[in-house]
PDB file of C-alpha atoms in Angstrom:
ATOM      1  CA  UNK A   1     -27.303 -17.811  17.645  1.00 53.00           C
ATOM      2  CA  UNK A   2     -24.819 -17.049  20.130  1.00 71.00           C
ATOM      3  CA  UNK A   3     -21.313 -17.181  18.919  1.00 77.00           C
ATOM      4  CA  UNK A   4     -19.095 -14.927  21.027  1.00 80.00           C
ATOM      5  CA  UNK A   5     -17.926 -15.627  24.000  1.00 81.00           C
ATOM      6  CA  UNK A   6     -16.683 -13.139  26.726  1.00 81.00           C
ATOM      7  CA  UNK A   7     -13.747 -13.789  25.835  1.00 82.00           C
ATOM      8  CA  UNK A   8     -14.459 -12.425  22.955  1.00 83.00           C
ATOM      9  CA  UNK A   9     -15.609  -8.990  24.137  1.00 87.00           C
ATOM     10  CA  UNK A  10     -12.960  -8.481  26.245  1.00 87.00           C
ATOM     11  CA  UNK A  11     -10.700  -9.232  22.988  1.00 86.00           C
ATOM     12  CA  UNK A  12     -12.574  -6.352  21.332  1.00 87.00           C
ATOM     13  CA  UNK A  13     -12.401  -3.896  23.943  1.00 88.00           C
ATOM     14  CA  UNK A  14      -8.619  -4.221  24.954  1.00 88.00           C
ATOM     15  CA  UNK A  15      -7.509  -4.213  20.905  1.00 86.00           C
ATOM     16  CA  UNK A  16      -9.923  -1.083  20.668  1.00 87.00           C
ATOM     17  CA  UNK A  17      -8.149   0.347  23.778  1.00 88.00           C
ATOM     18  CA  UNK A  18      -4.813  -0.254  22.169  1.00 85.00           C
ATOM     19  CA  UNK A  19      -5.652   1.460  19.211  1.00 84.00           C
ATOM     20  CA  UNK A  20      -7.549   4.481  20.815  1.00 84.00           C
ATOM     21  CA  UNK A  21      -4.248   4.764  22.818  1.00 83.00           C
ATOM     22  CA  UNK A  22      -1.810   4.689  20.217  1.00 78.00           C
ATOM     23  CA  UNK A  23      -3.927   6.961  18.446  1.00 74.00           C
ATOM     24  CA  UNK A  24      -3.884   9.549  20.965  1.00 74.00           C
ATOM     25  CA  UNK A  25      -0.519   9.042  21.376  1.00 70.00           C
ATOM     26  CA  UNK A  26       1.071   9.477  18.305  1.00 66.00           C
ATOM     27  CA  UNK A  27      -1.573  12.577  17.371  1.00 64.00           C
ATOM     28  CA  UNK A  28      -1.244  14.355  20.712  1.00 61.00           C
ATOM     29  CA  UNK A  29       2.763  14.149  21.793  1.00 59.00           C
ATOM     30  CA  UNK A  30       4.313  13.562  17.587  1.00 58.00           C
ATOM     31  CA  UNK A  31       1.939  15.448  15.886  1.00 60.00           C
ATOM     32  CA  UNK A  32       2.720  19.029  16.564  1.00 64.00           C
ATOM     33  CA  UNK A  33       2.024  22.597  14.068  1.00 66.00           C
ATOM     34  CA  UNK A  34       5.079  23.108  12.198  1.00 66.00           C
ATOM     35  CA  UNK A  35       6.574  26.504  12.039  1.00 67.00           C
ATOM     36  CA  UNK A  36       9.660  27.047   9.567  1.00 71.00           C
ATOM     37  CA  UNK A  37       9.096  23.263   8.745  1.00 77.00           C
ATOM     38  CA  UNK A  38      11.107  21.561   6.271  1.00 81.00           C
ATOM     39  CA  UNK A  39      10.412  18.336   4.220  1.00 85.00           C
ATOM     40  CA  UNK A  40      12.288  15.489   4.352  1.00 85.00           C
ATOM     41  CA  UNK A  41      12.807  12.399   2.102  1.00 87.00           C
ATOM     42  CA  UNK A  42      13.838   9.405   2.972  1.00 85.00           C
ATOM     43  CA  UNK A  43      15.340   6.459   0.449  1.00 84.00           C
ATOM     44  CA  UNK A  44      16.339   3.232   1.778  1.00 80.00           C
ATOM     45  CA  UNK A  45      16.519   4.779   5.527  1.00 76.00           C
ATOM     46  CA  UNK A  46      18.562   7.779   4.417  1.00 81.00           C
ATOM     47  CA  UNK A  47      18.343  11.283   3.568  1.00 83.00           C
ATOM     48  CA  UNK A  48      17.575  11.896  -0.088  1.00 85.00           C
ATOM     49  CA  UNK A  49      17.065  15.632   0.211  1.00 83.00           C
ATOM     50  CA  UNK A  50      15.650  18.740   2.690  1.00 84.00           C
ATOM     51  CA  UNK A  51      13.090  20.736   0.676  1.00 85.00           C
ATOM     52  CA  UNK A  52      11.509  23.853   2.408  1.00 83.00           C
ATOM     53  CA  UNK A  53       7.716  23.694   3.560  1.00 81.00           C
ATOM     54  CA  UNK A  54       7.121  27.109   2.543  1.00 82.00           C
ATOM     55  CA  UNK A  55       8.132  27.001  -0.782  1.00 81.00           C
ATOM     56  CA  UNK A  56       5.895  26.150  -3.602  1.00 85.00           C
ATOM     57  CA  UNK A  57       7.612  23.405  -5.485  1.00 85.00           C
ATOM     58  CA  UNK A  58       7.703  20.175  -7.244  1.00 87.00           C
ATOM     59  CA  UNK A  59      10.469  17.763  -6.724  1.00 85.00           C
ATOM     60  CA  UNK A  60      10.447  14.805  -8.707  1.00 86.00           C
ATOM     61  CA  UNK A  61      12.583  11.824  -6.651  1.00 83.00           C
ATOM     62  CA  UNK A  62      14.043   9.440  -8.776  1.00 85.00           C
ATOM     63  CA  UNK A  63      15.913   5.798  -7.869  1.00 84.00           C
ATOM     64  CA  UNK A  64      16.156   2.992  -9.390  1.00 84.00           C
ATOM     65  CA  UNK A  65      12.954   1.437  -8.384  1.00 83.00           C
ATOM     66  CA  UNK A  66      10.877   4.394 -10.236  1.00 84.00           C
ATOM     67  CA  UNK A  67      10.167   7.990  -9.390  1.00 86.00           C
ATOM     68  CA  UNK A  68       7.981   9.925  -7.125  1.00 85.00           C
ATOM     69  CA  UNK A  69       6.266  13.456  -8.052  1.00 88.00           C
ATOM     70  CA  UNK A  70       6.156  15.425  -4.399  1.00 87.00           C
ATOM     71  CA  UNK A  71       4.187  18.579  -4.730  1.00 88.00           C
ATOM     72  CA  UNK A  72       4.296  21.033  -1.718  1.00 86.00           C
ATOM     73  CA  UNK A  73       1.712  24.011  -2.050  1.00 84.00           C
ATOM     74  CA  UNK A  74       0.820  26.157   0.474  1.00 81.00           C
ATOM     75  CA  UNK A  75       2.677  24.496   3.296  1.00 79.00           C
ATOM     76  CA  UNK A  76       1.180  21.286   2.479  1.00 84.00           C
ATOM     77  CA  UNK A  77       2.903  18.271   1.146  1.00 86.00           C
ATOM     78  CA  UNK A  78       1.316  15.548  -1.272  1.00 86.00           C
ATOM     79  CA  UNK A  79       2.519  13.049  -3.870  1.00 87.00           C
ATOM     80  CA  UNK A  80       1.081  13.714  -7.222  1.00 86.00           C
ATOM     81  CA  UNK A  81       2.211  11.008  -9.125  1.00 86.00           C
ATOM     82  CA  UNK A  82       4.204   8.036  -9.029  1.00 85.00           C
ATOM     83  CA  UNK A  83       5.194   5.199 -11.563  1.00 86.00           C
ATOM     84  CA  UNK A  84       4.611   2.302  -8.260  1.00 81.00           C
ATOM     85  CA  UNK A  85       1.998   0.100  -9.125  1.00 77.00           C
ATOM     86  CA  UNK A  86      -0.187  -0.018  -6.014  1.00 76.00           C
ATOM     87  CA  UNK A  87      -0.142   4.158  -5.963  1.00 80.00           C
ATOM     88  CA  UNK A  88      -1.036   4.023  -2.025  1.00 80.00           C
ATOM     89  CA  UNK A  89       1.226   7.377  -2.032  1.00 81.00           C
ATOM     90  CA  UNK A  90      -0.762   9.406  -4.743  1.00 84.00           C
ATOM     91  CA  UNK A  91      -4.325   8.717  -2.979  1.00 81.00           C
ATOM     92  CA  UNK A  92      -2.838   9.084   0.298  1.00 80.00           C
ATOM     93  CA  UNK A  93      -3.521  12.614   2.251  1.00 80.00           C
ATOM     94  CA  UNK A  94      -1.782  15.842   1.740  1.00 83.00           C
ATOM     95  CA  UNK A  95       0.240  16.238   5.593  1.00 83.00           C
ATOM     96  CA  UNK A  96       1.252  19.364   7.267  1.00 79.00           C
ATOM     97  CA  UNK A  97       1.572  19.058  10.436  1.00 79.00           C
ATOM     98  CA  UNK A  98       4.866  17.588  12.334  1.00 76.00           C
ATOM     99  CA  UNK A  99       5.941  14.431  11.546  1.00 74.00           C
ATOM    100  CA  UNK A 100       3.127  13.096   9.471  1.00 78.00           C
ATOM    101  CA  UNK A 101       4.337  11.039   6.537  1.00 80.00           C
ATOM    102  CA  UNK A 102       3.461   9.792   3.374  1.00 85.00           C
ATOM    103  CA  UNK A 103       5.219   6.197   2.652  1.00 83.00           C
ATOM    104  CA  UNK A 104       5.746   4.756  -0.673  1.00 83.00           C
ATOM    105  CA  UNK A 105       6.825   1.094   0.004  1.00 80.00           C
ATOM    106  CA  UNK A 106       7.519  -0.307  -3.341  1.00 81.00           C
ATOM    107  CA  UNK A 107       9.948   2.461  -4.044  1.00 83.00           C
ATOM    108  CA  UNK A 108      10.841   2.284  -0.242  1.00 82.00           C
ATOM    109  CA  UNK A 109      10.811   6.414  -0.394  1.00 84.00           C
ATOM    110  CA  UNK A 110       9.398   8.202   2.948  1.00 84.00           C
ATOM    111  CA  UNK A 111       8.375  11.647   2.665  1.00 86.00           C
ATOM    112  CA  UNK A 112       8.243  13.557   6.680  1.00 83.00           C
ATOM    113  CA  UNK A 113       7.327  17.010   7.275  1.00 83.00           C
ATOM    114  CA  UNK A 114      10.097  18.045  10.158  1.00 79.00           C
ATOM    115  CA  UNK A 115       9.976  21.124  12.523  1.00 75.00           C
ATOM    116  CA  UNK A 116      13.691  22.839  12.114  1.00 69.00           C
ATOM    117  CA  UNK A 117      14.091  23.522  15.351  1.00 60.00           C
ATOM    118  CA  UNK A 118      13.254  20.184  17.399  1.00 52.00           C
ATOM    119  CA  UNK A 119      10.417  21.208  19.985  1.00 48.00           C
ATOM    120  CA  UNK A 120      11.319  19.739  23.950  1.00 46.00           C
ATOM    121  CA  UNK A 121       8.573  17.618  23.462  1.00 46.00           C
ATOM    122  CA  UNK A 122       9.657  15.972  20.272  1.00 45.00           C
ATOM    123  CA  UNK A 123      13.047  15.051  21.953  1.00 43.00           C
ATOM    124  CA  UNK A 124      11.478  13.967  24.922  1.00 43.00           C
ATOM    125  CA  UNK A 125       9.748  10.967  23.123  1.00 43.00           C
ATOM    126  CA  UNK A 126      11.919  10.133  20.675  1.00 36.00           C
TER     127      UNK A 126
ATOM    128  CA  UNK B   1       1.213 -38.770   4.685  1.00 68.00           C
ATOM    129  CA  UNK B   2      -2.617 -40.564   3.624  1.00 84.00           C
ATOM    130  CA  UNK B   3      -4.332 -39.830   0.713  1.00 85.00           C
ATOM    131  CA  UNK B   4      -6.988 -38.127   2.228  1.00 84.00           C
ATOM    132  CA  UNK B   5      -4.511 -35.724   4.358  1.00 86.00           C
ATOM    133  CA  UNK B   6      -2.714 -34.861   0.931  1.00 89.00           C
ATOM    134  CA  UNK B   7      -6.165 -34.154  -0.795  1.00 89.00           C
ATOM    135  CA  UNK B   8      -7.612 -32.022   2.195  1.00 88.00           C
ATOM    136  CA  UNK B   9      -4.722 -29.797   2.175  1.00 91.00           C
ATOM    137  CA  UNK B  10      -4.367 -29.363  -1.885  1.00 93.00           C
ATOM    138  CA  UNK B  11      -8.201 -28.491  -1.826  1.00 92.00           C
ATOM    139  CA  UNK B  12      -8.213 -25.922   1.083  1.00 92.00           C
ATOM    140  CA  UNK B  13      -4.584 -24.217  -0.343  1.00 94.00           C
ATOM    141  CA  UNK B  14      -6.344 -23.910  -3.636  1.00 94.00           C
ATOM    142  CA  UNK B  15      -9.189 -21.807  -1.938  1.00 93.00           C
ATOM    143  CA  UNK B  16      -6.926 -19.716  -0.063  1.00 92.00           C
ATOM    144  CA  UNK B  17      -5.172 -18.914  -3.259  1.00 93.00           C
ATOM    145  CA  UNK B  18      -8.706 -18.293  -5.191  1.00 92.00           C
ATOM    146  CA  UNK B  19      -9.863 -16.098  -2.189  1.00 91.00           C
ATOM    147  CA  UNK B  20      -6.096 -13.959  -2.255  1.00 89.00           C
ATOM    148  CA  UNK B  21      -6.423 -13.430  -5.872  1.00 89.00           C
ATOM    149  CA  UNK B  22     -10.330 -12.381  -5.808  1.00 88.00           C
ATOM    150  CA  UNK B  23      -8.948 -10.183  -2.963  1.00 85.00           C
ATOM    151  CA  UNK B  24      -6.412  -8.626  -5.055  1.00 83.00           C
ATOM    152  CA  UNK B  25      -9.119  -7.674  -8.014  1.00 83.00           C
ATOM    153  CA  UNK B  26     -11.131  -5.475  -5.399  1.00 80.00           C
ATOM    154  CA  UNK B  27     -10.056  -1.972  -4.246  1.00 76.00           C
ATOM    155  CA  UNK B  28      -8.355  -1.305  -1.306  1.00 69.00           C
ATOM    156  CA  UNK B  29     -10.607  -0.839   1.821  1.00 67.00           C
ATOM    157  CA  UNK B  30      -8.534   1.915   3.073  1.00 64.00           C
ATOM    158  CA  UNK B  31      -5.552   3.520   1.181  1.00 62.00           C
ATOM    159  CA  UNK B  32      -2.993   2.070   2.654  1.00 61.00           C
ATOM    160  CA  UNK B  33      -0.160  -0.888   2.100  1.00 59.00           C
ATOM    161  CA  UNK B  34      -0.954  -4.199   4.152  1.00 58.00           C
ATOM    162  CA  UNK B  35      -4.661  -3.491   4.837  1.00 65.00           C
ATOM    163  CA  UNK B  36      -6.295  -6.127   3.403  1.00 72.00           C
ATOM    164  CA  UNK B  37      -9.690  -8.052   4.158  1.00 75.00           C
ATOM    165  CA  UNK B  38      -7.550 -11.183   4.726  1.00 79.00           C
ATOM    166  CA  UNK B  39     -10.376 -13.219   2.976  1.00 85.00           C
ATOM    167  CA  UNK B  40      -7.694 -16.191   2.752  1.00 86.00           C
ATOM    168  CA  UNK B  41      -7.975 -16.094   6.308  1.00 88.00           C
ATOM    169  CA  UNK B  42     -10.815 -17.583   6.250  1.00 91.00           C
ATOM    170  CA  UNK B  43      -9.492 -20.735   4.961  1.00 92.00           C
ATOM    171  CA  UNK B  44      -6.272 -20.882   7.113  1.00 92.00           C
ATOM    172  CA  UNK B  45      -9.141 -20.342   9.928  1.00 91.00           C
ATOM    173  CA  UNK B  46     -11.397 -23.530   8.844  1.00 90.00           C
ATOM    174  CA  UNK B  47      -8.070 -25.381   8.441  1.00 91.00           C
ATOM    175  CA  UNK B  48      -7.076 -25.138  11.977  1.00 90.00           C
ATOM    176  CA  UNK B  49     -10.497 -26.026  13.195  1.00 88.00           C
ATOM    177  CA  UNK B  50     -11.427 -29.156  11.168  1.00 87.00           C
ATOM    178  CA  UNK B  51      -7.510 -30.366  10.072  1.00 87.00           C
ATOM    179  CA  UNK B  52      -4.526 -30.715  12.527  1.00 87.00           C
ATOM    180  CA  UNK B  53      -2.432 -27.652  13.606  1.00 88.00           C
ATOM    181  CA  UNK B  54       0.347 -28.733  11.565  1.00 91.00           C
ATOM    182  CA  UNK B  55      -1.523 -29.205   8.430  1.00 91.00           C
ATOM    183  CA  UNK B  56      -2.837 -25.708   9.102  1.00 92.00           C
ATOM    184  CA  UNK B  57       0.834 -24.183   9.178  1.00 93.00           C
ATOM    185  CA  UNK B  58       1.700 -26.126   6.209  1.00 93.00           C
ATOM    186  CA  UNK B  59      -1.454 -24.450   4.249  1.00 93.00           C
ATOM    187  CA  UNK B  60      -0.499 -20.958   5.797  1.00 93.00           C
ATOM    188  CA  UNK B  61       3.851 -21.542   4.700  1.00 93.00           C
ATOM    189  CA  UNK B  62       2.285 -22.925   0.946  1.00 93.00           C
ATOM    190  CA  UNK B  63      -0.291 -20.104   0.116  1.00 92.00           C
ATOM    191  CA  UNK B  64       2.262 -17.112   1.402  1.00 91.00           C
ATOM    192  CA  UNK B  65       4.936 -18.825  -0.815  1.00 92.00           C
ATOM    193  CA  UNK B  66       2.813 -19.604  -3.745  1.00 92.00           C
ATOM    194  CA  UNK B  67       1.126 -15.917  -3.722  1.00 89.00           C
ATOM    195  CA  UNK B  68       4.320 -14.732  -3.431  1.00 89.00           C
ATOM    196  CA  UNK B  69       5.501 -16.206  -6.619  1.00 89.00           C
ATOM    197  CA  UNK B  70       2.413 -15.466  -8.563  1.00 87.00           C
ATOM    198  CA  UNK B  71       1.300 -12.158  -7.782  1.00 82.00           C
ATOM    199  CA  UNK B  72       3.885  -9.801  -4.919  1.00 77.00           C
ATOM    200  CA  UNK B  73       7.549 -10.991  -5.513  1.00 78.00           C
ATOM    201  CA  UNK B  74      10.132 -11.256  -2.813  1.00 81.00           C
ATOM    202  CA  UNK B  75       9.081  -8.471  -0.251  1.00 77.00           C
ATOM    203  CA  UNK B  76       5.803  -9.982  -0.506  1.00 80.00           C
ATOM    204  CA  UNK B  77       7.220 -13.230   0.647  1.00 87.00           C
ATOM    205  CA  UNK B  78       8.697 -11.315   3.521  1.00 85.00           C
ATOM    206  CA  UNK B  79       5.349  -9.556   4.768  1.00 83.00           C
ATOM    207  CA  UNK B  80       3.331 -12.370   4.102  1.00 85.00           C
ATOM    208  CA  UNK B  81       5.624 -14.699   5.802  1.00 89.00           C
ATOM    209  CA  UNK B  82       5.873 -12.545   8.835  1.00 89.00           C
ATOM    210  CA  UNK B  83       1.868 -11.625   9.075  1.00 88.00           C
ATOM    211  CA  UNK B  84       0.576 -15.054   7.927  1.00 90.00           C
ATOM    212  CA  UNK B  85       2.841 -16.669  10.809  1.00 93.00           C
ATOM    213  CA  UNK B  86       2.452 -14.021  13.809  1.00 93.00           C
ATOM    214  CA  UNK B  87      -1.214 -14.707  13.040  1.00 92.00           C
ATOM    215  CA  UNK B  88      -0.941 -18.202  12.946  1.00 94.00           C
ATOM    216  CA  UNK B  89       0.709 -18.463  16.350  1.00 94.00           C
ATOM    217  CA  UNK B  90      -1.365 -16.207  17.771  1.00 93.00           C
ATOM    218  CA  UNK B  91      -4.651 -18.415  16.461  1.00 93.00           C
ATOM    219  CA  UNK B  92      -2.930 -21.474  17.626  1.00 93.00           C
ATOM    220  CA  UNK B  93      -3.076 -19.996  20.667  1.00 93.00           C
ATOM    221  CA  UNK B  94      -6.330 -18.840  21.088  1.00 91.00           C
ATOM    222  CA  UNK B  95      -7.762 -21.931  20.016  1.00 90.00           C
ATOM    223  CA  UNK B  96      -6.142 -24.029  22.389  1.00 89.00           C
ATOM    224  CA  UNK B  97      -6.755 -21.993  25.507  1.00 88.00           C
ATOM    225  CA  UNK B  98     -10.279 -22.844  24.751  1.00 85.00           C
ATOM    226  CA  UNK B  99     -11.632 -19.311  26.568  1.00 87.00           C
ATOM    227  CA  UNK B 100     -12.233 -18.152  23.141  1.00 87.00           C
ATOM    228  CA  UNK B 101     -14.672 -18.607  20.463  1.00 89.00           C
ATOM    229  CA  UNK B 102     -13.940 -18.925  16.499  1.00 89.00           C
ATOM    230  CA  UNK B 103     -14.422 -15.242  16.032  1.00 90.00           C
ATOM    231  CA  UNK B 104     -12.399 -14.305  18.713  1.00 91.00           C
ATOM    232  CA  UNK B 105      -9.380 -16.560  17.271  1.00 92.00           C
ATOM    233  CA  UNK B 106     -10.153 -14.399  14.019  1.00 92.00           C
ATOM    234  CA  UNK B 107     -10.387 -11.611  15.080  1.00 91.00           C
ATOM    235  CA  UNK B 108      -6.348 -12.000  17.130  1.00 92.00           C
ATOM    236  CA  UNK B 109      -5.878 -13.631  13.953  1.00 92.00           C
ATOM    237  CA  UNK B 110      -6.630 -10.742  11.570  1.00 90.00           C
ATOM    238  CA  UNK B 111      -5.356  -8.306  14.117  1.00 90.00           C
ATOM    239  CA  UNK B 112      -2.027  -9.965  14.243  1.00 91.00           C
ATOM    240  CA  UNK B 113      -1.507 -10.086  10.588  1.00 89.00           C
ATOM    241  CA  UNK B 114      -1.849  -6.902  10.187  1.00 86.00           C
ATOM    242  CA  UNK B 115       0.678  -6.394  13.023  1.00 86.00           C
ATOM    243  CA  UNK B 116       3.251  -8.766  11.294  1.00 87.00           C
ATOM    244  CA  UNK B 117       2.740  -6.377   8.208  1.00 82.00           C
ATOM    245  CA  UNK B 118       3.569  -3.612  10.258  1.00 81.00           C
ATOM    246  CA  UNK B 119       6.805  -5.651  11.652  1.00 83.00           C
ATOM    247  CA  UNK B 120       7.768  -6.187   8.071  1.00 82.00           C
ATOM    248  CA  UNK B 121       7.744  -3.011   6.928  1.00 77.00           C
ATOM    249  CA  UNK B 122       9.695  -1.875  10.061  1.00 77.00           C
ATOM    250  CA  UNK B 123      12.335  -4.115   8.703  1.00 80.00           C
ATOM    251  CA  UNK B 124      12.283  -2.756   5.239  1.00 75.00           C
ATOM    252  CA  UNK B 125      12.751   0.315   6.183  1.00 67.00           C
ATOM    253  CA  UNK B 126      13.445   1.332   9.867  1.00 58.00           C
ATOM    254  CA  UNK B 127      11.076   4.591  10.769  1.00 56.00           C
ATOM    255  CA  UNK B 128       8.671   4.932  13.742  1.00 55.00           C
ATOM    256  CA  UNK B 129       6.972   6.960  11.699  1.00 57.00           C
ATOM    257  CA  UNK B 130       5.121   4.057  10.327  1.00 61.00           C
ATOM    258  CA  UNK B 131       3.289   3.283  13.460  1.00 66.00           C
ATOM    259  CA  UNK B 132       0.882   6.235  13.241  1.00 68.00           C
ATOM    260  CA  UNK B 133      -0.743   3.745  10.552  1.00 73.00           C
ATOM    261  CA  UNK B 134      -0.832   0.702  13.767  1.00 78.00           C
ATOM    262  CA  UNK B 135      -4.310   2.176  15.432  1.00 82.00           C
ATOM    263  CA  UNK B 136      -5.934   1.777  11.915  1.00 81.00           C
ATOM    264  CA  UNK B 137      -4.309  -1.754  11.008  1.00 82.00           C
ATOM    265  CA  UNK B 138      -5.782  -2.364  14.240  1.00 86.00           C
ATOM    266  CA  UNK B 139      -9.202  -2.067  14.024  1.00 87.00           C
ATOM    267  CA  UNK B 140      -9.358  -3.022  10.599  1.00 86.00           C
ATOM    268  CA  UNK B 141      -7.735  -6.419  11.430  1.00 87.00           C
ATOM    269  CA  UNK B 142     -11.030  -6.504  14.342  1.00 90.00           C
ATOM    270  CA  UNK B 143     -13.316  -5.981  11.933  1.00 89.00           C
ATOM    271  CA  UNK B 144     -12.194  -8.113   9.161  1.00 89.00           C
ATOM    272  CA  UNK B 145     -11.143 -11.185  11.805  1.00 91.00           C
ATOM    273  CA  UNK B 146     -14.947 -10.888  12.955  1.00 91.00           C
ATOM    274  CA  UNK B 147     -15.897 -11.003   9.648  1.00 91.00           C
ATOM    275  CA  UNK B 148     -14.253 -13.886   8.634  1.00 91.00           C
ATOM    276  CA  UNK B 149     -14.869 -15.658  11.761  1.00 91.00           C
ATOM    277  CA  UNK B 150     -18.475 -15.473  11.013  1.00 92.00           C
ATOM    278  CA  UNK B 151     -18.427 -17.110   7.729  1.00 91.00           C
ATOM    279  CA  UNK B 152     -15.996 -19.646   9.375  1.00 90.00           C
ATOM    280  CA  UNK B 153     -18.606 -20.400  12.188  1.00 90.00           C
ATOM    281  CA  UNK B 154     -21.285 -20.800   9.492  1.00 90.00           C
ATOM    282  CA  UNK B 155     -19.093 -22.899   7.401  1.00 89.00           C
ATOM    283  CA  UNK B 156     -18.062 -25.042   9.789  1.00 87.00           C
ATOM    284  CA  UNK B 157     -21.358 -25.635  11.059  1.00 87.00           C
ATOM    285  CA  UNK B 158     -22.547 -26.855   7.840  1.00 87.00           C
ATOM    286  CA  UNK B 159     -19.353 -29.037   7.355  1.00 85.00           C
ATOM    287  CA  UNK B 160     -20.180 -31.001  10.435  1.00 82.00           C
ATOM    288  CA  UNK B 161     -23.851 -30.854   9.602  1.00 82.00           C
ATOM    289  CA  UNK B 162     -22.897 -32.474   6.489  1.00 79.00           C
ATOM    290  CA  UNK B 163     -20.587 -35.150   7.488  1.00 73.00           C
ATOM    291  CA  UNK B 164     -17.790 -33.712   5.742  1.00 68.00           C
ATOM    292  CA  UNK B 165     -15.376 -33.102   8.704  1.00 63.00           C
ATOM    293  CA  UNK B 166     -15.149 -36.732   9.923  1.00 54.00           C
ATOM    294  CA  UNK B 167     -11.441 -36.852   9.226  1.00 52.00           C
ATOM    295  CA  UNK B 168      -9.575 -35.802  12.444  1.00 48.00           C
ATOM    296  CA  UNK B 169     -11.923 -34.708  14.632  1.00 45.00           C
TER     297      UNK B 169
END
């Protein structure tokens, strides 16, 4: 029983690279501590609304396509509830740190924790 | 269009459609839109190795348009259209460079999926931001592509074994 090829390996190993890389990447040079950090929420690839990190709050966002629950506590941000039918958002992680997001694609709502004050790195890669 | 060719690609859309909407019943391997096991993969695999190319696109275009209608709706269309296609191409590909074994054309093939997902979404709505989720689309596509190119080795094994595939090859 000898299926692969070496090919096959090499397949493996470069796509594992890739992702490795990317993974690096993004975590190393995007994903930075936030300090004075604000949270940001994106509808349709626009600004909804600017919520401060620091304060406890729940903001419920609410379009057309159904609403979204966004709890920040503690300088953490997670959706706790939604009326989308897949709910990726609710199970997904609370984020904290720079530019993490949590993406709700039915309701095509994006929710980004943003420094205030754009870092040199930050501006550098984007 | 023979009898035969209409029949072979009826039976093998069918499956794909059975295997997307047993896929849909179980949970979500990891919590996050377009990861999938891409068990219809499978068929589109088997497709391209016992049918024409051709009749292998035509399976791909007919189950991402009929799941769409059934079960995901328009934006379905759009990232199933875009992932089932980049795969596609990418399988067609593989295959015919012949350095490659069936796993290996899965295993581009579930990768690339997963990348047309990713393309798909971009479009929807434009934020880099979605790309942190690329390394895990990526190695989930690996694993699930090896998967399914497993079972496709085994299954196509057993169709030649058993006569079945004497239709174009």
């Amino acid at each position: 029983m000898k299926i692969l090829k070496k090919c096959d390996y090499l397949l493996i190993f470069i796509v594992a690279a890739t992702a490795l890389y990317f993974n690096f990447f993004l975590t190393s040079k995007l994903m930075t501590e936030v300090n004075d950090g604000n949270v940001v929420v994106y509808y349709k690839n626009s600004v909804y609304g600017t919520y401060d990190l620091e304060t406890n709050q729940v903001i419920t966002i609410t379009t057309e396509l159904g609403f979204n629950e966004i709890d920040i506590n503690n300088g953490t941000v997670h959706i706790a509830d939604a009326d989308c039918k897949d709910k990726y958002c609710v199970k997904d992680k609370p984020i904290e740190y720079n530019n993490q997001t949590i993406v709700c694609l039915p309701h095509q709502v994006i929710v980004k924790v943003e420094n205030n004050e754009e870092s040199e790195i930050d501006s550098f890669v984007r | 269009m023979s009898t035969k060719r209409i029949s072979y690609i009826g039976v093998l859309t069918s499956m794909a459609l059975i295997l997307s909407y047993f896929e849909r019943m179980l949970p979500p391997p990891v919590p996050i839109a377009g990861v999938k096991f891409g068990l219809a993969n499978i068929i589109i695999l088997i497709a391209l190795y016992i049918l024409s190319s051709s009749d292998a696109f035509i399976i791909m275009l007919m189950k991402v348009f009929i799941v769409s209608v059934l079960f995901t709706g328009a934006t379905g269309l759009l990232f199933g259209f875009l992932g089932g296609t980049l795969s596609f191409i990418f399988m067609y590909l593989f295959k015919k460079s012949n350095l490659f074994s069936i796993v290996g054309v899965s295993m581009i093939g579930g990768v690339m999926f997963n990348v047309g997902q990713m393309i798909a979404s971009y479009l929807l709505m434009v934020n880099i931001s979605l790309f942190y989720y690329l390394p895990v689309l990526l190695i989930f596509g690996l694993a699930s592509g090896f998967l399914t190119g497993i079972v496709g080795h085994y299954t196509i094994t057993s169709l030649k074994s058993a006569k079945i595939v004497a239709y174009y090859k």
